[in-house]
PDB file of C-alpha atoms and ligand atoms in Angstrom:
ATOM      1  CA  UNK A   1      10.707  26.573 -36.566  1.00 87.00           C
ATOM      2  CA  UNK A   2       8.675  23.672 -35.237  1.00 96.00           C
ATOM      3  CA  UNK A   3       5.621  24.862 -33.310  1.00 98.00           C
ATOM      4  CA  UNK A   4       3.988  23.385 -30.248  1.00 98.00           C
ATOM      5  CA  UNK A   5       0.248  23.088 -30.787  1.00 98.00           C
ATOM      6  CA  UNK A   6      -2.636  22.101 -28.547  1.00 98.00           C
ATOM      7  CA  UNK A   7      -5.772  21.604 -30.621  1.00 98.00           C
ATOM      8  CA  UNK A   8      -9.243  20.705 -29.404  1.00 98.00           C
ATOM      9  CA  UNK A   9     -11.537  18.499 -31.435  1.00 98.00           C
ATOM     10  CA  UNK A  10     -15.062  18.986 -30.220  1.00 98.00           C
ATOM     11  CA  UNK A  11     -16.433  16.374 -32.633  1.00 98.00           C
ATOM     12  CA  UNK A  12     -20.256  16.340 -32.779  1.00 98.00           C
ATOM     13  CA  UNK A  13     -20.719  17.968 -29.412  1.00 98.00           C
ATOM     14  CA  UNK A  14     -22.282  21.223 -28.200  1.00 98.00           C
ATOM     15  CA  UNK A  15     -25.198  23.193 -29.541  1.00 98.00           C
ATOM     16  CA  UNK A  16     -24.321  26.615 -30.909  1.00 98.00           C
ATOM     17  CA  UNK A  17     -24.974  28.441 -27.606  1.00 98.00           C
ATOM     18  CA  UNK A  18     -22.989  25.805 -25.703  1.00 98.00           C
ATOM     19  CA  UNK A  19     -20.116  25.971 -28.175  1.00 98.00           C
ATOM     20  CA  UNK A  20     -20.036  29.755 -28.059  1.00 98.00           C
ATOM     21  CA  UNK A  21     -19.961  29.694 -24.274  1.00 98.00           C
ATOM     22  CA  UNK A  22     -17.096  27.183 -24.330  1.00 98.00           C
ATOM     23  CA  UNK A  23     -15.088  29.212 -26.847  1.00 98.00           C
ATOM     24  CA  UNK A  24     -15.676  32.461 -24.968  1.00 98.00           C
ATOM     25  CA  UNK A  25     -14.765  30.771 -21.703  1.00 98.00           C
ATOM     26  CA  UNK A  26     -11.441  29.661 -23.138  1.00 98.00           C
ATOM     27  CA  UNK A  27     -10.835  33.081 -24.649  1.00 98.00           C
ATOM     28  CA  UNK A  28     -11.473  34.658 -21.270  1.00 98.00           C
ATOM     29  CA  UNK A  29      -9.253  32.155 -19.457  1.00 98.00           C
ATOM     30  CA  UNK A  30      -6.347  32.863 -21.820  1.00 98.00           C
ATOM     31  CA  UNK A  31      -6.586  36.651 -21.540  1.00 96.00           C
ATOM     32  CA  UNK A  32      -3.402  38.121 -20.159  1.00 91.00           C
ATOM     33  CA  UNK A  33      -1.744  34.699 -20.104  1.00 95.00           C
ATOM     34  CA  UNK A  34       1.366  33.822 -22.059  1.00 95.00           C
ATOM     35  CA  UNK A  35       1.263  30.286 -23.307  1.00 97.00           C
ATOM     36  CA  UNK A  36       4.032  28.301 -24.958  1.00 97.00           C
ATOM     37  CA  UNK A  37       1.984  26.732 -27.725  1.00 98.00           C
ATOM     38  CA  UNK A  38      -0.460  27.606 -30.458  1.00 98.00           C
ATOM     39  CA  UNK A  39      -4.021  26.980 -29.309  1.00 98.00           C
ATOM     40  CA  UNK A  40      -6.664  25.724 -31.724  1.00 99.00           C
ATOM     41  CA  UNK A  41     -10.295  24.698 -31.264  1.00 98.00           C
ATOM     42  CA  UNK A  42     -12.028  22.438 -33.753  1.00 99.00           C
ATOM     43  CA  UNK A  43     -15.758  23.053 -33.827  1.00 98.00           C
ATOM     44  CA  UNK A  44     -18.735  21.784 -35.814  1.00 98.00           C
ATOM     45  CA  UNK A  45     -19.344  23.610 -39.122  1.00 98.00           C
ATOM     46  CA  UNK A  46     -22.401  25.377 -37.714  1.00 98.00           C
ATOM     47  CA  UNK A  47     -20.314  27.092 -35.025  1.00 98.00           C
ATOM     48  CA  UNK A  48     -17.308  28.280 -37.003  1.00 98.00           C
ATOM     49  CA  UNK A  49     -18.327  31.784 -38.040  1.00 98.00           C
ATOM     50  CA  UNK A  50     -19.882  32.675 -34.684  1.00 98.00           C
ATOM     51  CA  UNK A  51     -16.952  31.278 -32.718  1.00 98.00           C
ATOM     52  CA  UNK A  52     -14.403  33.033 -34.927  1.00 98.00           C
ATOM     53  CA  UNK A  53     -16.263  36.343 -34.427  1.00 98.00           C
ATOM     54  CA  UNK A  54     -16.559  35.899 -30.655  1.00 98.00           C
ATOM     55  CA  UNK A  55     -12.935  35.194 -29.712  1.00 98.00           C
ATOM     56  CA  UNK A  56      -9.492  36.646 -30.243  1.00 97.00           C
ATOM     57  CA  UNK A  57      -8.413  34.552 -33.221  1.00 97.00           C
ATOM     58  CA  UNK A  58      -4.863  35.800 -32.917  1.00 96.00           C
ATOM     59  CA  UNK A  59      -4.726  33.758 -29.684  1.00 97.00           C
ATOM     60  CA  UNK A  60      -7.028  30.861 -30.522  1.00 98.00           C
ATOM     61  CA  UNK A  61      -7.146  29.455 -34.037  1.00 98.00           C
ATOM     62  CA  UNK A  62     -10.422  27.998 -35.246  1.00 99.00           C
ATOM     63  CA  UNK A  63     -10.513  24.641 -37.021  1.00 99.00           C
ATOM     64  CA  UNK A  64     -13.190  22.806 -38.962  1.00 99.00           C
ATOM     65  CA  UNK A  65     -13.389  19.051 -38.472  1.00 98.00           C
ATOM     66  CA  UNK A  66     -13.793  18.089 -42.114  1.00 98.00           C
ATOM     67  CA  UNK A  67     -14.239  19.568 -45.584  1.00 98.00           C
ATOM     68  CA  UNK A  68     -15.699  18.439 -48.887  1.00 98.00           C
ATOM     69  CA  UNK A  69     -13.614  16.614 -51.476  1.00 98.00           C
ATOM     70  CA  UNK A  70     -14.972  18.896 -54.206  1.00 98.00           C
ATOM     71  CA  UNK A  71     -14.368  22.508 -54.979  1.00 98.00           C
ATOM     72  CA  UNK A  72     -18.005  23.646 -55.296  1.00 98.00           C
ATOM     73  CA  UNK A  73     -21.250  22.788 -57.004  1.00 98.00           C
ATOM     74  CA  UNK A  74     -24.007  20.200 -56.821  1.00 98.00           C
ATOM     75  CA  UNK A  75     -22.964  18.311 -53.662  1.00 98.00           C
ATOM     76  CA  UNK A  76     -25.963  18.774 -51.407  1.00 98.00           C
ATOM     77  CA  UNK A  77     -25.054  19.000 -47.751  1.00 98.00           C
ATOM     78  CA  UNK A  78     -21.309  19.345 -48.270  1.00 98.00           C
ATOM     79  CA  UNK A  79     -19.125  22.207 -47.028  1.00 98.00           C
ATOM     80  CA  UNK A  80     -16.190  23.312 -49.144  1.00 98.00           C
ATOM     81  CA  UNK A  81     -12.747  24.426 -48.048  1.00 98.00           C
ATOM     82  CA  UNK A  82     -13.449  27.883 -49.494  1.00 98.00           C
ATOM     83  CA  UNK A  83     -16.598  28.140 -47.365  1.00 98.00           C
ATOM     84  CA  UNK A  84     -14.605  27.178 -44.274  1.00 98.00           C
ATOM     85  CA  UNK A  85     -11.947  29.769 -44.985  1.00 98.00           C
ATOM     86  CA  UNK A  86     -14.652  32.411 -45.394  1.00 98.00           C
ATOM     87  CA  UNK A  87     -15.855  31.815 -41.805  1.00 98.00           C
ATOM     88  CA  UNK A  88     -12.523  32.792 -40.313  1.00 98.00           C
ATOM     89  CA  UNK A  89     -11.400  29.205 -39.737  1.00 98.00           C
ATOM     90  CA  UNK A  90      -7.669  28.767 -40.280  1.00 98.00           C
ATOM     91  CA  UNK A  91      -7.327  25.005 -39.828  1.00 99.00           C
ATOM     92  CA  UNK A  92      -9.132  21.850 -40.840  1.00 99.00           C
ATOM     93  CA  UNK A  93      -8.829  18.438 -39.221  1.00 99.00           C
ATOM     94  CA  UNK A  94      -8.579  15.804 -41.972  1.00 98.00           C
ATOM     95  CA  UNK A  95      -8.251  12.048 -41.935  1.00 98.00           C
ATOM     96  CA  UNK A  96      -9.578  11.578 -38.427  1.00 98.00           C
ATOM     97  CA  UNK A  97     -10.078   7.866 -37.762  1.00 98.00           C
ATOM     98  CA  UNK A  98     -13.803   8.460 -37.207  1.00 98.00           C
ATOM     99  CA  UNK A  99     -14.055   9.941 -40.715  1.00 98.00           C
ATOM    100  CA  UNK A 100     -12.001   7.083 -42.161  1.00 98.00           C
ATOM    101  CA  UNK A 101     -13.992   4.375 -40.359  1.00 97.00           C
ATOM    102  CA  UNK A 102     -17.585   5.682 -40.351  1.00 98.00           C
ATOM    103  CA  UNK A 103     -17.619   7.748 -43.550  1.00 98.00           C
ATOM    104  CA  UNK A 104     -15.299   5.594 -45.621  1.00 98.00           C
ATOM    105  CA  UNK A 105     -12.780   8.299 -46.370  1.00 98.00           C
ATOM    106  CA  UNK A 106     -10.036   6.683 -48.407  1.00 98.00           C
ATOM    107  CA  UNK A 107      -6.451   7.802 -48.847  1.00 98.00           C
ATOM    108  CA  UNK A 108      -7.419   9.120 -52.271  1.00 98.00           C
ATOM    109  CA  UNK A 109     -10.340  11.194 -50.938  1.00 98.00           C
ATOM    110  CA  UNK A 110      -8.107  12.562 -48.192  1.00 98.00           C
ATOM    111  CA  UNK A 111      -5.454  13.520 -50.705  1.00 98.00           C
ATOM    112  CA  UNK A 112      -8.063  15.606 -52.537  1.00 98.00           C
ATOM    113  CA  UNK A 113      -9.266  17.204 -49.303  1.00 98.00           C
ATOM    114  CA  UNK A 114      -5.714  18.119 -48.267  1.00 98.00           C
ATOM    115  CA  UNK A 115      -5.111  19.735 -51.652  1.00 98.00           C
ATOM    116  CA  UNK A 116      -8.352  21.726 -51.466  1.00 98.00           C
ATOM    117  CA  UNK A 117      -7.629  22.840 -47.908  1.00 98.00           C
ATOM    118  CA  UNK A 118      -4.166  24.069 -48.862  1.00 98.00           C
ATOM    119  CA  UNK A 119      -5.453  25.763 -52.006  1.00 98.00           C
ATOM    120  CA  UNK A 120      -7.828  27.740 -49.801  1.00 98.00           C
ATOM    121  CA  UNK A 121      -5.208  28.786 -47.285  1.00 98.00           C
ATOM    122  CA  UNK A 122      -6.269  26.380 -44.529  1.00 98.00           C
ATOM    123  CA  UNK A 123      -3.755  24.436 -42.449  1.00 98.00           C
ATOM    124  CA  UNK A 124      -4.647  20.753 -42.474  1.00 98.00           C
ATOM    125  CA  UNK A 125      -4.243  18.880 -39.210  1.00 99.00           C
ATOM    126  CA  UNK A 126      -3.788  15.481 -40.799  1.00 99.00           C
ATOM    127  CA  UNK A 127      -4.541  12.460 -38.608  1.00 98.00           C
ATOM    128  CA  UNK A 128      -2.934   9.051 -38.875  1.00 98.00           C
ATOM    129  CA  UNK A 129      -2.943   6.053 -36.576  1.00 98.00           C
ATOM    130  CA  UNK A 130      -3.376   2.314 -36.319  1.00 97.00           C
ATOM    131  CA  UNK A 131      -6.194   0.199 -34.882  1.00 96.00           C
ATOM    132  CA  UNK A 132      -5.589  -2.167 -31.980  1.00 95.00           C
ATOM    133  CA  UNK A 133      -5.142  -5.321 -34.094  1.00 95.00           C
ATOM    134  CA  UNK A 134      -2.476  -3.551 -36.142  1.00 97.00           C
ATOM    135  CA  UNK A 135      -0.649  -2.441 -32.996  1.00 95.00           C
ATOM    136  CA  UNK A 136      -0.834  -5.942 -31.545  1.00 94.00           C
ATOM    137  CA  UNK A 137       0.517  -7.395 -34.781  1.00 96.00           C
ATOM    138  CA  UNK A 138       3.421  -4.920 -34.656  1.00 96.00           C
ATOM    139  CA  UNK A 139       2.226  -3.263 -37.872  1.00 98.00           C
ATOM    140  CA  UNK A 140       1.739   0.271 -36.537  1.00 98.00           C
ATOM    141  CA  UNK A 141       4.874   1.648 -38.165  1.00 98.00           C
ATOM    142  CA  UNK A 142       3.966   0.443 -41.612  1.00 98.00           C
ATOM    143  CA  UNK A 143       0.321   1.534 -41.205  1.00 98.00           C
ATOM    144  CA  UNK A 144       1.152   5.152 -40.401  1.00 98.00           C
ATOM    145  CA  UNK A 145       3.866   5.238 -43.047  1.00 98.00           C
ATOM    146  CA  UNK A 146       1.376   4.112 -45.681  1.00 98.00           C
ATOM    147  CA  UNK A 147      -1.232   6.647 -44.494  1.00 98.00           C
ATOM    148  CA  UNK A 148       1.307   9.449 -44.856  1.00 98.00           C
ATOM    149  CA  UNK A 149       2.668   8.293 -48.200  1.00 98.00           C
ATOM    150  CA  UNK A 150      -0.686   7.617 -49.821  1.00 98.00           C
ATOM    151  CA  UNK A 151      -2.312  10.960 -49.005  1.00 98.00           C
ATOM    152  CA  UNK A 152       0.545  13.425 -48.598  1.00 98.00           C
ATOM    153  CA  UNK A 153       3.636  12.477 -50.552  1.00 98.00           C
ATOM    154  CA  UNK A 154       2.569  14.072 -53.813  1.00 98.00           C
ATOM    155  CA  UNK A 155       2.640  17.477 -52.128  1.00 98.00           C
ATOM    156  CA  UNK A 156       5.388  19.926 -52.973  1.00 98.00           C
ATOM    157  CA  UNK A 157       7.935  20.539 -50.235  1.00 98.00           C
ATOM    158  CA  UNK A 158       6.455  23.980 -49.709  1.00 98.00           C
ATOM    159  CA  UNK A 159       2.949  22.606 -49.243  1.00 98.00           C
ATOM    160  CA  UNK A 160       4.053  19.742 -47.038  1.00 98.00           C
ATOM    161  CA  UNK A 161       5.711  22.309 -44.805  1.00 98.00           C
ATOM    162  CA  UNK A 162       2.297  23.863 -44.105  1.00 98.00           C
ATOM    163  CA  UNK A 163       0.801  20.692 -42.599  1.00 98.00           C
ATOM    164  CA  UNK A 164       0.397  19.643 -39.000  1.00 98.00           C
ATOM    165  CA  UNK A 165       0.398  15.877 -38.397  1.00 98.00           C
ATOM    166  CA  UNK A 166      -1.495  14.184 -35.597  1.00 98.00           C
ATOM    167  CA  UNK A 167      -0.678  10.641 -34.556  1.00 98.00           C
ATOM    168  CA  UNK A 168      -3.782   9.161 -32.980  1.00 98.00           C
ATOM    169  CA  UNK A 169      -3.748   5.454 -32.185  1.00 97.00           C
ATOM    170  CA  UNK A 170      -7.384   4.436 -32.724  1.00 95.00           C
ATOM    171  CA  UNK A 171      -7.301   2.217 -29.625  1.00 95.00           C
ATOM    172  CA  UNK A 172      -6.569   5.290 -27.494  1.00 94.00           C
ATOM    173  CA  UNK A 173      -9.299   7.576 -28.828  1.00 92.00           C
ATOM    174  CA  UNK A 174     -12.086   8.125 -26.323  1.00 90.00           C
ATOM    175  CA  UNK A 175     -11.113   4.959 -24.460  1.00 90.00           C
ATOM    176  CA  UNK A 176      -9.178   6.403 -21.549  1.00 87.00           C
ATOM    177  CA  UNK A 177      -6.283   4.175 -22.674  1.00 87.00           C
ATOM    178  CA  UNK A 178      -3.460   6.554 -23.576  1.00 89.00           C
ATOM    179  CA  UNK A 179      -0.339   5.486 -25.397  1.00 91.00           C
ATOM    180  CA  UNK A 180       2.595   5.730 -23.018  1.00 95.00           C
ATOM    181  CA  UNK A 181       4.901   8.658 -23.567  1.00 97.00           C
ATOM    182  CA  UNK A 182       7.559   6.198 -24.754  1.00 97.00           C
ATOM    183  CA  UNK A 183       5.179   4.600 -27.259  1.00 97.00           C
ATOM    184  CA  UNK A 184       4.256   8.038 -28.570  1.00 97.00           C
ATOM    185  CA  UNK A 185       7.885   9.138 -28.804  1.00 98.00           C
ATOM    186  CA  UNK A 186       8.879   5.942 -30.620  1.00 98.00           C
ATOM    187  CA  UNK A 187       6.312   6.319 -33.374  1.00 98.00           C
ATOM    188  CA  UNK A 188       6.582  10.116 -33.623  1.00 98.00           C
ATOM    189  CA  UNK A 189      10.326   9.711 -34.215  1.00 98.00           C
ATOM    190  CA  UNK A 190       9.535   7.138 -36.875  1.00 98.00           C
ATOM    191  CA  UNK A 191       7.013   9.474 -38.549  1.00 98.00           C
ATOM    192  CA  UNK A 192       9.627  12.221 -38.586  1.00 98.00           C
ATOM    193  CA  UNK A 193      12.095   9.820 -40.185  1.00 98.00           C
ATOM    194  CA  UNK A 194       9.569   8.936 -42.897  1.00 98.00           C
ATOM    195  CA  UNK A 195       9.039  12.650 -43.592  1.00 98.00           C
ATOM    196  CA  UNK A 196      12.792  13.271 -43.646  1.00 98.00           C
ATOM    197  CA  UNK A 197      13.231  10.445 -46.158  1.00 98.00           C
ATOM    198  CA  UNK A 198      10.954  12.231 -48.604  1.00 98.00           C
ATOM    199  CA  UNK A 199      11.300  15.952 -47.874  1.00 98.00           C
ATOM    200  CA  UNK A 200      14.647  16.174 -46.077  1.00 98.00           C
ATOM    201  CA  UNK A 201      15.666  16.593 -42.463  1.00 98.00           C
ATOM    202  CA  UNK A 202      14.976  20.330 -42.271  1.00 98.00           C
ATOM    203  CA  UNK A 203      11.326  19.925 -43.305  1.00 98.00           C
ATOM    204  CA  UNK A 204      10.937  16.959 -40.940  1.00 98.00           C
ATOM    205  CA  UNK A 205      12.467  18.916 -38.076  1.00 98.00           C
ATOM    206  CA  UNK A 206      10.021  21.779 -38.671  1.00 98.00           C
ATOM    207  CA  UNK A 207       6.951  19.541 -38.840  1.00 98.00           C
ATOM    208  CA  UNK A 208       4.673  19.622 -35.787  1.00 98.00           C
ATOM    209  CA  UNK A 209       3.521  16.117 -34.867  1.00 98.00           C
ATOM    210  CA  UNK A 210       0.723  16.069 -32.289  1.00 98.00           C
ATOM    211  CA  UNK A 211      -0.352  13.126 -30.173  1.00 98.00           C
ATOM    212  CA  UNK A 212      -4.049  12.358 -29.785  1.00 97.00           C
ATOM    213  CA  UNK A 213      -5.973   9.726 -27.864  1.00 96.00           C
ATOM    214  CA  UNK A 214      -7.147  10.192 -24.270  1.00 95.00           C
ATOM    215  CA  UNK A 215      -4.667  12.985 -23.715  1.00 96.00           C
ATOM    216  CA  UNK A 216      -5.610  14.883 -20.568  1.00 96.00           C
ATOM    217  CA  UNK A 217      -4.308  17.141 -17.839  1.00 96.00           C
ATOM    218  CA  UNK A 218      -2.615  14.297 -16.002  1.00 97.00           C
ATOM    219  CA  UNK A 219      -0.653  12.809 -18.910  1.00 97.00           C
ATOM    220  CA  UNK A 220      -0.079  15.820 -21.180  1.00 98.00           C
ATOM    221  CA  UNK A 221       3.069  17.035 -19.482  1.00 98.00           C
ATOM    222  CA  UNK A 222       4.840  13.687 -19.784  1.00 98.00           C
ATOM    223  CA  UNK A 223       3.740  13.218 -23.393  1.00 98.00           C
ATOM    224  CA  UNK A 224       4.762  16.758 -24.384  1.00 98.00           C
ATOM    225  CA  UNK A 225       8.150  16.367 -22.700  1.00 98.00           C
ATOM    226  CA  UNK A 226       9.153  13.894 -25.416  1.00 98.00           C
ATOM    227  CA  UNK A 227      11.431  15.233 -28.108  1.00 98.00           C
ATOM    228  CA  UNK A 228       9.167  14.376 -31.037  1.00 98.00           C
ATOM    229  CA  UNK A 229       5.780  15.072 -29.446  1.00 98.00           C
ATOM    230  CA  UNK A 230       4.895  18.645 -30.360  1.00 98.00           C
ATOM    231  CA  UNK A 231       1.496  18.887 -28.745  1.00 98.00           C
ATOM    232  CA  UNK A 232      -1.876  17.229 -28.676  1.00 98.00           C
ATOM    233  CA  UNK A 233      -5.147  16.782 -30.504  1.00 98.00           C
ATOM    234  CA  UNK A 234      -7.642  16.653 -27.694  1.00 98.00           C
ATOM    235  CA  UNK A 235     -11.168  15.271 -27.912  1.00 98.00           C
ATOM    236  CA  UNK A 236     -13.102  14.767 -24.674  1.00 97.00           C
ATOM    237  CA  UNK A 237     -10.873  16.976 -22.554  1.00 98.00           C
ATOM    238  CA  UNK A 238     -11.351  19.933 -24.919  1.00 98.00           C
ATOM    239  CA  UNK A 239     -15.028  20.170 -24.015  1.00 98.00           C
ATOM    240  CA  UNK A 240     -14.466  22.082 -20.808  1.00 98.00           C
ATOM    241  CA  UNK A 241     -12.134  24.975 -20.081  1.00 98.00           C
ATOM    242  CA  UNK A 242     -11.161  23.386 -16.781  1.00 98.00           C
ATOM    243  CA  UNK A 243      -9.854  20.297 -18.526  1.00 98.00           C
ATOM    244  CA  UNK A 244      -8.427  21.939 -21.652  1.00 98.00           C
ATOM    245  CA  UNK A 245      -6.526  24.811 -20.044  1.00 98.00           C
ATOM    246  CA  UNK A 246      -4.134  22.604 -18.014  1.00 98.00           C
ATOM    247  CA  UNK A 247      -3.244  20.729 -21.219  1.00 98.00           C
ATOM    248  CA  UNK A 248      -2.352  24.037 -22.884  1.00 98.00           C
ATOM    249  CA  UNK A 249      -0.364  24.953 -19.809  1.00 98.00           C
ATOM    250  CA  UNK A 250       1.493  21.633 -19.865  1.00 98.00           C
ATOM    251  CA  UNK A 251       3.922  23.384 -22.230  1.00 96.00           C
TER     252      UNK A 251
HETATM  253  P1  LIG B   1     -10.013  11.838 -27.141  1.00 65.42           P
HETATM  254  O1  LIG B   1     -10.127  12.104 -28.734  1.00 65.42           O
HETATM  255  O2  LIG B   1      -9.066  12.880 -26.609  1.00 65.42           O
HETATM  256  O3  LIG B   1     -11.404  11.989 -26.625  1.00 65.42           O
HETATM  257  O4  LIG B   1      -9.464  10.450 -26.977  1.00 65.42           O
HETATM  258  C1  LIG B   1      -9.026  12.516 -29.492  1.00 65.42           C
HETATM  259  C2  LIG B   1      -9.429  12.665 -30.926  1.00 65.42           C
HETATM  260  O5  LIG B   1     -10.226  11.859 -31.424  1.00 65.42           O
HETATM  261  O6  LIG B   1      -8.976  13.600 -31.611  1.00 65.42           O
END
């Protein structure tokens, strides 16, 4: 069954005490509440173990924001998928446009990271999305299709079924300029069609496709009402309980 998911991406924000307070605040706010989606928070590496120990991880899943493209060994400063799994994290955000643009993560590198994440029992939240010039040139469909094919289409059907996809138009990230619900629906439906073409309709129908890019309390409900929008990957608005909770409750 396809799941609704609302996932926060804290990016490089919050010190450890601040992050712990935010996670505990959300945990507290969700106590006794029934929500209609899976809730995930993506935190910096340094926070993962403490956050996972401080909250009810059966209600809030913990995500890392990246992992190494190697298994283990002499890669100073890197953090492996196995290390992430050992903190209690259950998810890892991969292929975020900031990682692709600022840290030169190629489709090939991302393919390796996805494989390592899956091999270590983590659920990748795999991000795709076009930049503004590509959207303006009408190339957004082919851009996301290529991003999916080049990093994910060597996966077995079973492994592909474990992924969460996140469509994040780069022009909407952190800009306050959200894609309209119709724009999101149009490309999410296309993404599902691309998945169906490779893995079959049943796998495509089960795949959660999140929207990300200036999603907030005032637009979440309309976005999530669309048939192929299964939730959100939330940056700025995940940094306070007051802003994140209404997005969760939009379902
Ligand atoms: P934003 O970020 O919600 O701040 O636009 C989304 C993301 O980058 O995942």
